[in-house]
Short mmCIF file of C-alpha atoms and ligand atoms in Angstrom, two decimals:
data_model
loop_
_atom_site.label_atom_id
_atom_site.label_comp_id
_atom_site.label_asym_id
_atom_site.label_seq_id
_atom_site.Cartn_x
_atom_site.Cartn_y
_atom_site.Cartn_z
CA MET A 30 67.47 21.40 102.43
CA ALA A 31 71.00 20.11 104.77
CA LYS A 32 69.52 22.20 107.49
CA TYR A 33 66.61 19.44 107.65
CA ASP A 34 66.39 15.70 107.69
CA PHE A 35 63.48 15.85 104.84
CA ASP A 36 61.12 17.73 103.06
CA ILE A 37 57.83 17.59 104.50
CA GLY A 38 56.88 14.96 107.00
CA ILE A 39 53.14 13.51 107.74
CA LEU A 40 52.17 13.05 110.46
CA GLY A 41 49.07 9.96 109.61
CA GLY A 42 48.61 7.07 106.70
CA GLY A 43 44.86 7.30 106.69
CA SER A 44 42.80 9.18 103.34
CA GLY A 45 44.63 12.85 104.38
CA GLY A 46 48.41 11.91 104.25
CA LEU A 47 48.55 8.97 102.14
CA THR A 48 47.12 11.10 99.49
CA VAL A 49 49.37 13.97 100.51
CA ALA A 50 52.50 11.40 100.68
CA ALA A 51 51.72 10.01 97.65
CA GLY A 52 51.63 13.58 95.72
CA ALA A 53 54.31 14.79 97.98
CA ALA A 54 56.97 11.71 96.78
CA GLN A 55 55.77 11.33 93.62
CA LEU A 56 57.21 15.21 92.76
CA GLY A 57 60.08 14.33 93.76
CA ALA A 58 60.14 15.42 98.17
CA LYS A 59 62.06 14.34 100.47
CA THR A 60 59.41 12.08 102.43
CA LEU A 61 58.22 10.87 105.47
CA LEU A 62 54.65 9.17 106.40
CA VAL A 63 54.43 8.16 110.35
CA ASP A 64 50.77 5.83 111.67
CA LYS A 65 50.93 4.26 114.66
CA GLU A 66 48.85 2.05 113.88
CA GLY A 67 51.29 0.01 112.19
CA LYS A 68 49.34 0.04 109.27
CA LEU A 69 49.19 1.76 106.57
CA GLY A 70 45.25 3.00 105.73
CA GLY A 71 42.95 5.33 108.58
CA ASP A 72 39.89 5.06 109.38
CA CYS A 73 38.48 4.74 106.37
CA LEU A 74 39.47 0.95 104.90
CA HIS A 75 39.60 -0.08 109.49
CA TYR A 76 36.96 0.65 110.23
CA GLY A 77 35.10 2.76 108.27
CA CYS A 78 33.80 3.11 105.10
CA VAL A 79 35.38 -0.40 103.89
CA PRO A 80 33.92 -2.67 106.04
CA SER A 81 30.75 -0.69 107.14
CA LYS A 82 30.66 -0.21 101.95
CA THR A 83 31.01 -4.02 103.14
CA LEU A 84 28.51 -4.93 105.44
CA ILE A 85 25.65 -2.46 103.81
CA MET A 86 25.24 -4.72 100.37
CA THR A 87 26.00 -7.67 102.82
CA SER A 88 22.38 -6.76 104.79
CA ARG A 89 21.07 -5.59 101.87
CA VAL A 90 22.00 -8.62 99.35
CA ARG A 91 19.75 -10.78 102.59
CA HIS A 92 16.97 -7.58 102.44
CA ILE A 93 16.74 -8.41 98.97
CA MET A 94 16.23 -12.59 99.32
CA LYS A 95 13.72 -11.33 102.69
CA ARG A 96 11.62 -9.18 98.80
CA ALA A 97 11.55 -12.88 96.41
CA GLY A 98 8.38 -13.07 96.68
CA TYR A 99 7.63 -8.86 95.78
CA PHE A 100 10.14 -9.95 92.76
CA GLY A 101 7.74 -12.64 91.59
CA LEU A 102 10.36 -14.62 93.12
CA PRO A 103 9.55 -18.66 95.19
CA GLU A 104 9.65 -16.95 99.13
CA VAL A 105 13.68 -17.79 100.25
CA ASP A 106 13.54 -19.76 104.07
CA LEU A 107 16.68 -18.21 105.60
CA SER A 108 18.69 -19.37 107.76
CA PRO A 109 20.54 -16.91 110.91
CA VAL A 110 23.22 -14.75 110.25
CA ASP A 111 26.57 -16.47 110.35
CA PHE A 112 28.17 -13.11 111.49
CA ARG A 113 32.28 -14.61 111.17
CA ASN A 114 31.71 -15.41 107.72
CA VAL A 115 30.62 -11.50 107.04
CA VAL A 116 33.33 -10.57 108.62
CA LYS A 117 36.25 -12.40 105.96
CA ARG A 118 33.91 -10.57 102.99
CA SER A 119 35.42 -7.23 104.56
CA GLN A 120 38.27 -8.19 105.46
CA HIS A 121 39.06 -10.28 102.10
CA VAL A 122 38.14 -6.35 100.64
CA ILE A 123 40.44 -4.40 103.01
CA GLY A 124 43.29 -6.72 102.63
CA ILE A 125 42.95 -5.96 98.29
CA ILE A 126 42.61 -1.92 99.13
CA GLN A 127 45.40 -2.58 101.94
CA LYS A 128 47.95 -3.66 98.86
CA HIS A 129 47.35 -0.18 97.76
CA ASP A 130 47.74 1.02 100.56
CA SER A 131 50.80 0.09 101.55
CA GLU A 132 54.42 0.01 103.08
CA GLU A 133 55.44 -0.51 100.58
CA ARG A 134 53.90 1.39 97.87
CA PHE A 135 54.36 4.04 99.52
CA CYS A 136 58.25 2.92 99.32
CA LYS A 137 58.50 2.79 95.66
CA LEU A 138 56.96 6.32 95.62
CA GLY A 139 59.81 6.98 97.17
CA ALA A 140 58.46 7.75 100.87
CA LYS A 141 59.93 6.85 104.30
CA VAL A 142 57.49 4.85 105.73
CA GLU A 143 57.81 4.70 109.60
CA PHE A 144 55.28 2.66 112.61
CA GLY A 145 55.15 4.18 115.61
CA GLU A 146 54.15 7.63 118.11
CA PRO A 147 55.92 10.50 117.54
CA THR A 148 55.24 13.46 119.12
CA PHE A 149 57.15 17.82 118.35
CA ILE A 150 59.82 18.68 119.91
CA ASP A 151 60.91 21.90 118.48
CA GLU A 152 57.98 23.20 115.17
CA TYR A 153 60.89 22.18 112.88
CA SER A 154 61.24 18.57 114.82
CA ILE A 155 59.56 14.99 116.22
CA ARG A 156 60.98 11.85 118.19
CA LEU A 157 60.42 9.03 116.99
CA ASN A 158 61.21 5.91 118.29
CA GLY A 159 64.20 6.86 119.69
CA LYS A 160 64.76 9.18 117.39
CA ASN A 161 65.28 12.84 116.15
CA TYR A 162 63.60 13.70 112.29
CA SER A 163 63.72 17.37 111.06
CA ALA A 164 61.98 18.56 108.37
CA LYS A 165 60.95 21.53 106.76
CA TYR A 166 57.14 21.46 106.92
CA TRP A 167 54.28 19.26 108.64
CA VAL A 168 51.53 17.53 107.68
CA ILE A 169 49.15 16.73 110.66
CA ALA A 170 46.47 13.73 109.44
CA THR A 171 46.04 12.27 112.05
CA GLY A 172 42.10 11.72 112.11
CA SER A 173 39.67 11.50 115.32
CA SER A 174 38.18 8.81 116.92
CA PRO A 175 34.37 7.65 118.69
CA SER A 176 33.40 9.98 121.01
CA ILE A 177 32.47 8.58 124.57
CA PRO A 178 29.18 10.35 126.29
CA PRO A 179 30.63 11.14 130.22
CA ILE A 180 26.94 9.41 130.79
CA LYS A 181 26.36 7.09 134.30
CA GLY A 182 27.24 4.64 134.35
CA LEU A 183 29.47 3.75 131.19
CA ASP A 184 32.37 3.71 132.35
CA LYS A 185 31.39 0.26 133.82
CA THR A 186 29.90 -1.21 131.11
CA PRO A 187 30.89 -2.77 128.20
CA PHE A 188 29.79 -1.11 124.80
CA ILE A 189 30.87 -1.05 121.39
CA THR A 190 31.77 1.54 118.68
CA ASN A 191 32.82 1.87 115.41
CA ARG A 192 36.85 0.26 116.00
CA GLU A 193 34.71 -3.25 117.18
CA LEU A 194 31.68 -3.12 115.46
CA PHE A 195 33.06 -5.09 111.88
CA SER A 196 35.49 -7.48 113.82
CA LEU A 197 32.47 -9.58 116.24
CA LYS A 198 32.61 -12.76 116.02
CA GLU A 199 28.17 -12.92 116.73
CA LEU A 200 25.29 -11.30 115.16
CA PRO A 201 23.79 -8.80 117.93
CA LYS A 202 20.55 -10.61 118.88
CA SER A 203 20.35 -6.71 119.70
CA MET A 204 21.72 -3.80 119.66
CA ILE A 205 20.83 -0.48 121.34
CA ILE A 206 22.81 2.66 119.24
CA PHE A 207 23.14 6.31 121.22
CA GLY A 208 23.16 8.48 118.11
CA GLY A 209 21.27 9.32 114.92
CA GLY A 210 24.16 10.85 112.63
CA PRO A 211 24.92 8.85 109.98
CA ILE A 212 27.38 6.24 111.54
CA GLY A 213 25.09 4.82 113.49
CA ILE A 214 22.20 5.08 111.02
CA GLU A 215 24.13 3.62 108.04
CA MET A 216 24.32 0.52 111.13
CA ALA A 217 21.38 0.09 112.36
CA GLN A 218 20.36 -0.36 109.08
CA ALA A 219 22.28 -2.51 107.78
CA PHE A 220 22.24 -4.79 111.89
CA ALA A 221 18.27 -5.02 111.67
CA ARG A 222 18.52 -6.33 107.67
CA LEU A 223 20.88 -9.35 109.70
CA GLY A 224 18.61 -10.52 112.07
CA THR A 225 19.49 -7.81 114.80
CA GLU A 226 16.95 -6.49 117.21
CA VAL A 227 17.71 -2.08 116.60
CA THR A 228 16.99 0.88 118.74
CA VAL A 229 18.54 4.48 117.78
CA ILE A 230 18.79 7.00 120.60
CA GLN A 231 18.90 10.02 118.97
CA ARG A 232 18.81 13.13 120.80
CA PRO A 233 17.55 16.21 118.24
CA GLU A 234 14.22 16.05 116.84
CA GLN A 235 14.42 14.09 114.07
CA ILE A 236 17.46 11.54 112.84
CA LEU A 237 20.89 12.57 110.41
CA HIS A 238 20.48 16.43 111.80
CA LYS A 239 22.30 17.77 109.54
CA GLU A 240 20.07 16.72 106.73
CA ASP A 241 16.98 18.68 105.55
CA LYS A 242 14.08 17.35 107.96
CA ASP A 243 12.09 16.15 105.21
CA MET A 244 14.36 13.88 103.80
CA ALA A 245 16.06 12.60 107.00
CA ASP A 246 12.21 11.56 107.97
CA MET A 247 12.13 9.75 104.84
CA VAL A 248 15.34 8.59 105.49
CA MET A 249 14.17 7.32 109.11
CA ASN A 250 10.49 5.66 108.12
CA VAL A 251 12.47 3.41 105.76
CA LEU A 252 13.78 2.54 108.84
CA SER A 253 11.60 1.95 111.58
CA SER A 254 9.14 0.08 108.57
CA GLU A 255 12.55 -2.93 108.79
CA GLY A 256 11.73 -3.17 112.15
CA VAL A 257 14.65 -0.55 113.58
CA SER A 258 12.88 1.24 116.83
CA PHE A 259 13.68 5.15 117.47
CA TYR A 260 13.31 8.01 120.08
CA LEU A 261 14.31 11.38 119.27
CA LYS A 262 14.53 13.84 121.14
CA ALA A 263 15.41 11.38 124.34
CA SER A 264 17.84 12.13 126.87
CA ILE A 265 20.25 8.69 128.18
CA GLU A 266 20.14 9.09 132.15
CA SER A 267 22.58 5.80 132.76
CA ILE A 268 23.05 2.64 131.69
CA GLN A 269 24.34 -1.06 133.47
CA ASP A 270 25.32 -3.32 132.96
CA LEU A 271 23.00 -6.62 133.75
CA GLY A 272 25.96 -9.25 132.31
CA SER A 273 24.36 -10.76 129.02
CA GLU A 274 22.28 -7.53 128.59
CA ARG A 275 22.38 -4.15 129.12
CA GLU A 276 19.87 -1.81 130.77
CA VAL A 277 20.12 2.31 129.35
CA VAL A 278 17.22 4.39 130.92
CA ILE A 279 16.24 7.44 128.72
CA ARG A 280 13.97 10.04 129.43
CA THR A 281 11.93 10.47 126.23
CA ALA A 282 10.92 13.26 124.36
CA GLU A 283 7.69 12.97 126.97
CA GLY A 284 10.18 13.25 129.68
CA VAL A 285 8.93 9.46 131.14
CA MET A 286 11.59 7.98 132.28
CA VAL A 287 11.84 3.79 129.99
CA ALA A 288 14.38 1.07 130.44
CA LEU A 289 15.76 -0.39 127.78
CA ARG A 290 17.44 -3.43 127.01
CA ALA A 291 19.98 -4.81 124.74
CA GLU A 292 22.80 -7.35 124.28
CA THR A 293 25.46 -4.36 122.42
CA ILE A 294 25.85 -1.06 122.93
CA LEU A 295 26.83 1.06 119.86
CA VAL A 296 28.35 4.67 120.50
CA ALA A 297 28.53 6.80 118.08
CA ILE A 298 27.73 10.22 118.90
CA GLY A 299 30.39 12.47 116.93
CA ARG A 300 33.44 12.35 116.66
CA GLU A 301 36.94 14.01 118.64
CA ALA A 302 39.47 15.10 117.34
CA ASN A 303 43.69 13.28 117.56
CA VAL A 304 45.72 15.71 119.29
CA GLY A 305 46.90 13.82 121.99
CA GLY A 306 50.59 12.85 122.59
CA LEU A 307 51.40 14.42 119.93
CA ALA A 308 53.24 17.66 121.62
CA LEU A 309 51.25 20.27 120.59
CA GLU A 310 50.93 22.61 123.03
CA GLN A 311 54.45 22.37 123.49
CA ILE A 312 54.95 24.45 119.55
CA GLY A 313 51.61 26.30 120.03
CA ILE A 314 49.30 24.41 118.12
CA ASP A 315 46.25 26.46 118.55
CA PHE A 316 43.81 23.54 118.78
CA ASP A 317 40.73 22.04 120.47
CA LYS A 318 39.27 19.36 121.92
CA LYS A 319 36.68 19.86 117.48
CA GLY A 320 40.09 20.06 115.83
CA ILE A 321 43.33 22.60 114.79
CA LYS A 322 42.73 25.14 113.90
CA VAL A 323 43.65 26.25 109.97
CA ASP A 324 43.04 28.37 107.27
CA ASP A 325 41.57 27.38 103.94
CA ARG A 326 44.89 26.88 102.83
CA MET A 327 44.98 24.54 105.60
CA ARG A 328 48.11 25.74 107.66
CA THR A 329 48.52 26.20 111.24
CA ASN A 330 48.68 28.92 113.06
CA HIS A 331 52.91 28.14 112.50
CA GLU A 332 53.05 28.72 108.82
CA HIS A 333 55.04 25.66 108.18
CA ILE A 334 52.96 22.96 109.53
CA TYR A 335 49.00 21.96 107.89
CA ALA A 336 46.67 20.67 109.16
CA ILE A 337 43.69 17.84 106.52
CA GLY A 338 41.13 15.16 107.15
CA ASP A 339 38.69 14.78 110.88
CA VAL A 340 41.43 16.02 112.95
CA ASN A 341 40.73 19.98 111.70
CA GLY A 342 37.44 18.97 112.16
CA LYS A 343 36.10 20.88 109.24
CA TYR A 344 34.41 17.71 107.00
CA LEU A 345 34.62 14.72 108.13
CA PHE A 346 35.04 12.60 105.45
CA THR A 347 37.54 11.01 103.24
CA HIS A 348 36.66 12.73 99.47
CA ALA A 349 37.34 15.44 102.20
CA ALA A 350 40.46 14.32 103.96
CA GLY A 351 41.90 13.94 100.05
CA TYR A 352 40.46 16.88 98.23
CA GLU A 353 42.76 18.89 102.21
CA GLY A 354 45.79 16.98 100.98
CA SER A 355 45.50 17.79 97.61
CA ILE A 356 45.54 21.37 98.69
CA VAL A 357 48.93 20.86 100.58
CA VAL A 358 50.69 20.08 98.63
CA SER A 359 49.79 22.93 95.22
CA ASN A 360 50.98 24.58 98.39
CA ALA A 361 53.84 23.48 100.17
CA ILE A 362 55.13 21.44 97.36
CA PHE A 363 54.33 23.37 94.18
CA HIS A 364 53.94 26.76 96.72
CA LEU A 365 51.00 28.21 95.00
CA PRO A 366 49.35 29.92 97.41
CA ARG A 367 45.67 27.12 96.39
CA LYS A 368 42.95 28.11 98.56
CA ALA A 369 40.19 25.12 99.17
CA ASP A 370 36.48 26.18 98.50
CA PHE A 371 33.74 23.32 99.91
CA THR A 372 31.34 25.27 97.98
CA ASN A 373 30.43 21.80 95.83
CA LEU A 374 31.77 19.32 98.70
CA PRO A 375 29.07 16.09 98.20
CA TRP A 376 28.46 13.87 100.94
CA CYS A 377 25.94 9.95 101.21
CA THR A 378 24.82 8.85 103.45
CA TYR A 379 24.40 5.17 102.28
CA THR A 380 21.36 3.61 103.16
CA ASP A 381 19.24 2.29 101.73
CA PRO A 382 17.81 4.17 99.77
CA GLU A 383 21.04 6.70 100.33
CA LEU A 384 20.79 10.11 100.86
CA ALA A 385 22.98 12.05 98.63
CA ASN A 386 23.99 15.67 98.58
CA ILE A 387 26.20 18.61 96.87
CA GLY A 388 25.77 22.33 98.26
CA MET A 389 23.78 23.43 99.87
CA ASN A 390 20.58 22.02 101.39
CA GLU A 391 18.17 24.39 102.60
CA ALA A 392 18.57 24.19 105.67
CA MET A 393 22.43 24.86 105.26
CA ALA A 394 21.06 27.70 103.20
CA LYS A 395 18.24 29.19 105.68
CA ALA A 396 20.76 29.01 108.27
CA ALA A 397 23.30 31.14 104.94
CA GLY A 398 20.58 34.11 104.67
CA ARG A 399 20.75 32.41 100.85
CA GLU A 400 17.28 33.03 98.91
CA TYR A 401 16.04 30.08 96.31
CA SER A 402 13.47 28.32 95.34
CA VAL A 403 13.12 23.90 95.14
CA TRP A 404 12.37 21.90 92.60
CA THR A 405 11.99 17.84 92.75
CA GLU A 406 10.96 15.69 90.60
CA GLU A 407 9.99 11.02 92.21
CA PHE A 408 12.15 8.48 92.33
CA ARG A 409 7.70 6.46 91.84
CA THR A 410 7.77 8.52 88.23
CA ASN A 411 11.26 7.34 86.61
CA ASP A 412 10.72 4.08 84.55
CA ARG A 413 14.15 2.46 85.87
CA SER A 414 13.76 3.05 89.84
CA LEU A 415 10.40 1.17 89.52
CA THR A 416 11.46 -1.19 87.26
CA GLU A 417 14.30 -2.29 90.19
CA GLY A 418 11.14 -2.04 92.97
CA GLU A 419 12.74 1.15 94.31
CA GLU A 420 9.38 3.72 94.78
CA VAL A 421 10.43 5.61 97.38
CA GLY A 422 12.92 8.60 96.96
CA LYS A 423 12.77 12.10 95.27
CA ILE A 424 15.83 14.97 93.72
CA LYS A 425 15.30 18.53 95.64
CA MET A 426 16.45 20.81 93.25
CA LEU A 427 18.17 23.90 95.44
CA LEU A 428 18.22 27.26 92.74
CA ASP A 429 18.91 30.73 94.31
CA GLU A 430 17.66 34.09 93.17
CA LYS A 431 19.55 34.95 89.37
CA GLU A 432 18.52 31.00 89.14
CA LYS A 433 21.43 28.86 89.68
CA PRO A 434 21.64 25.22 91.66
CA ILE A 435 22.86 25.72 94.82
CA GLY A 436 22.39 23.13 96.07
CA ILE A 437 21.09 19.60 95.50
CA GLN A 438 19.33 16.84 97.81
CA ILE A 439 19.17 13.44 96.86
CA LEU A 440 16.80 10.16 98.25
CA GLY A 441 17.22 6.96 95.90
CA PRO A 442 18.57 4.72 94.24
CA HIS A 443 21.73 5.09 93.99
CA ALA A 444 22.19 8.56 94.89
CA GLY A 445 25.65 8.32 95.87
CA GLU A 446 26.73 7.82 91.84
CA LEU A 447 23.54 10.35 90.02
CA VAL A 448 25.13 12.43 92.08
CA ASN A 449 28.14 12.64 90.19
CA GLU A 450 26.55 14.04 87.14
CA TRP A 451 25.29 17.82 89.86
CA VAL A 452 29.25 17.29 90.22
CA ALA A 453 30.11 17.67 87.32
CA VAL A 454 27.44 20.18 86.29
CA MET A 455 27.40 22.11 89.07
CA ASN A 456 31.58 22.66 89.07
CA GLY A 457 31.84 22.64 85.50
CA LYS A 458 29.19 25.74 85.60
CA VAL A 459 27.21 23.73 82.53
CA LYS A 460 24.37 25.13 81.84
CA PHE A 461 20.80 23.70 82.52
CA SER A 462 19.72 23.54 79.00
CA SER A 463 22.57 21.34 77.72
CA LEU A 464 22.24 19.75 80.65
CA VAL A 465 18.45 19.29 79.41
CA SER A 466 18.92 18.48 75.71
CA ALA A 467 21.99 16.08 76.64
CA ILE A 468 20.63 13.01 75.32
CA HIS A 469 20.32 10.46 78.29
CA PRO A 470 20.00 6.39 78.11
CA TYR A 471 16.93 5.33 78.88
CA PRO A 472 16.06 3.96 81.63
CA THR A 473 19.14 4.40 83.70
CA LEU A 474 18.15 6.17 87.32
CA GLY A 475 20.29 9.57 86.00
CA GLU A 476 17.11 10.47 83.47
CA ILE A 477 16.01 12.47 87.40
CA ASN A 478 18.38 14.60 86.71
CA LYS A 479 17.92 15.23 83.87
CA LYS A 480 14.09 15.32 84.17
CA VAL A 481 14.17 17.56 87.72
CA ALA A 482 16.49 20.04 85.58
CA GLY A 483 13.89 20.26 83.17
CA ASN A 484 10.68 21.13 84.84
CA PHE A 485 12.27 24.62 86.00
CA LEU A 486 12.88 25.21 82.87
CA SER A 487 9.22 24.26 81.39
CA THR A 488 8.35 27.22 82.62
CA LYS A 489 9.86 29.27 81.20
CA ILE A 490 9.92 27.17 77.93
CA PHE A 491 5.96 25.89 78.17
CA SER A 492 5.25 30.23 78.84
CA ASP A 493 2.37 31.86 77.85
CA LYS A 494 4.59 35.11 76.56
CA VAL A 495 6.00 32.02 74.18
CA LYS A 496 2.89 30.44 73.78
CA LYS A 497 2.11 34.08 72.35
CA GLY A 498 4.89 34.96 70.13
CA LEU A 499 4.56 30.99 68.52
CA LYS A 500 0.91 31.96 67.68
CA PHE A 501 1.66 35.60 65.67
CA PHE A 502 4.85 33.84 64.43
CA PHE A 503 3.35 30.78 62.70
CA ASN A 504 -0.18 31.14 63.62
CA LEU A 505 -0.98 28.47 65.60
CA LYS A 506 -3.69 27.85 66.47
CA GLY A 507 -3.77 26.63 69.53
CA ARG A 508 -4.92 22.80 71.90
CA ALA A 509 -6.64 20.54 70.06
CA CYS A 510 -8.93 18.67 72.52
CA GLY A 511 -10.99 21.15 76.17
C1 FAD B 621 31.71 3.68 110.52
C2 FAD B 621 32.47 5.01 109.64
C3 FAD B 621 31.69 4.99 108.36
C4 FAD B 621 32.83 5.98 107.73
N1 FAD B 621 32.10 6.23 106.23
C5 FAD B 621 32.66 6.63 105.25
C6 FAD B 621 31.71 7.17 104.18
O1 FAD B 621 30.98 6.22 103.56
N2 FAD B 621 32.61 8.57 103.08
C7 FAD B 621 33.35 8.91 103.53
O2 FAD B 621 33.44 10.22 103.26
N3 FAD B 621 33.92 8.80 105.22
C8 FAD B 621 33.00 7.46 105.77
N4 FAD B 621 33.56 7.61 106.97
C9 FAD B 621 34.74 9.17 107.51
C10 FAD B 621 36.15 8.86 107.56
O3 FAD B 621 36.15 7.20 107.68
C11 FAD B 621 37.34 9.98 107.49
O4 FAD B 621 36.45 10.72 107.50
C12 FAD B 621 38.52 9.54 107.12
O5 FAD B 621 39.35 8.06 107.33
C13 FAD B 621 39.48 10.80 107.76
O6 FAD B 621 40.58 10.47 106.85
P1 FAD B 621 41.90 11.05 108.52
O7 FAD B 621 43.08 11.25 107.28
O8 FAD B 621 41.56 12.59 108.64
O9 FAD B 621 41.74 10.43 109.05
P2 FAD B 621 42.12 8.54 108.70
O10 FAD B 621 41.64 7.84 107.88
O11 FAD B 621 41.74 7.94 109.93
O12 FAD B 621 43.84 8.24 108.75
C14 FAD B 621 44.18 8.73 110.33
C15 FAD B 621 45.81 7.24 110.46
O13 FAD B 621 46.26 8.79 111.32
C16 FAD B 621 46.60 7.68 112.15
N5 FAD B 621 47.13 8.46 113.27
C17 FAD B 621 45.91 8.64 114.29
N6 FAD B 621 47.38 9.31 115.77
C18 FAD B 621 47.81 9.47 115.43
C19 FAD B 621 49.71 9.66 115.58
N7 FAD B 621 49.63 10.03 117.26
N8 FAD B 621 50.98 10.30 115.54
C20 FAD B 621 50.38 9.18 114.07
N9 FAD B 621 49.79 8.40 113.60
C21 FAD B 621 48.34 8.78 113.99
C22 FAD B 621 45.87 6.42 112.64
O14 FAD B 621 46.33 5.06 113.10
C23 FAD B 621 45.11 6.74 110.93
O15 FAD B 621 45.86 5.20 109.92
C24 FAD B 621 33.11 7.16 107.98
C25 FAD B 621 33.37 6.89 109.31
C26 FAD B 621 33.71 5.74 109.87
C27 FAD B 621 34.03 5.96 111.89
#
């Protein structure tokens, strides 16, 4: 040990880095945790998951208030939103979670926390705030930042990203969102529900382009019905600042040039790995704009240096960063050669209704050349969904040629919660007969999981072959009604 100051050093105190720090320190490894921001928690806590989901809830409450008449209540006369109060609530929630992600807590667990901008000076050492620190293992968990596209005029025009969005002083009257991915779409609906006039510009021919088109189109229809405007297959040609407004010129899918105006521009077209300033080139780490290259044990080309979370560009989710962190703890601390397996990775886009997934969707199955069959069930046949006033959405189950589930997509109320049953089913290799025969409480949204599996099983149970067998053995007399 004398050779190194620390057993493990972690650069980045976000979702991935904190997982490694907590695991390693509690297992007795001398742990150094470094973050450049002066606070722990990363993008998820400060500029991502937490403020966005808090904002989504606030906007949902307002949306339900607008629908008071539908629920048989007197119509509500809604005053305009004071966005400072919305930000206050979001900061309150962040403050509560921040305690869990605090320097004090990590110090209690046994990790040394340092703030500053580290630079690798060799494969085992960094320079930080004028001092050198060495460690036997290093973990790079520095996350990602919004990609800024090279659009003519953007460098001279004010715009915002997720870094500024959740601390705006006022609700924008109008907003043009560059990008129809999960961040752009979640925010489009939330701001539209709060009263902003929202336009989304998307280059691919569908929003949420990694999702199956039928599901993404359903989400788009809901947002359109709530007043969000979309330009699909559109390219942004230029942007200019007009003072109180910005003008964005786009080329539409039909090739027509259209000038759009809005008070605020939100850039949400993708993410870039935070690799700058670490001197990775100096120590020969293999990386490109998308991220640091890793193997399935999260090791870089230097086997004692790991890269996890958004910075490796694989799966940009908090739970993926946490999972990858657990792989590092297994490999670097327990010395168990554990590999990451993303076959049953779940994810969710928190629109209303939510769109949750686990495993493969149809687009992924086709790309992988997999044979599959699709089984569906609609939320409008789920009793609880109807009582909640939710009629949009469906569950889609993909089975492979051996009739095993390879993927589930759920578009519906609380889909992100509903997919958790499939996390257990798919990871635990639970048989459909067990899922279908298990008692689910009535009326619950979760019954849709049992129902879709039942749709498949009923083709086996209520088959002509079974009917013939029962008739033969037990002399059943057949249909009683024509
Ligand atoms: C608006 C938005 C909403 C999102 N919603 C969800 C969601 O609902 N669910 C979900 O799963 N994911 C969501 N994400 C994605 C999620 O935030 C990220 O996948 C997750 O934060 C990645 O964790 P990480 O540890 O890789 O990076 P981060 O959590 O960002 O942590 C990186 C840390 O490294 C630090 N750092 C950066 N550079 C350096 C450096 N040079 N030296 C030292 N420290 C450095 C940063 O200060 C930061 O603390 C959302 C993202 C955004 C932007």
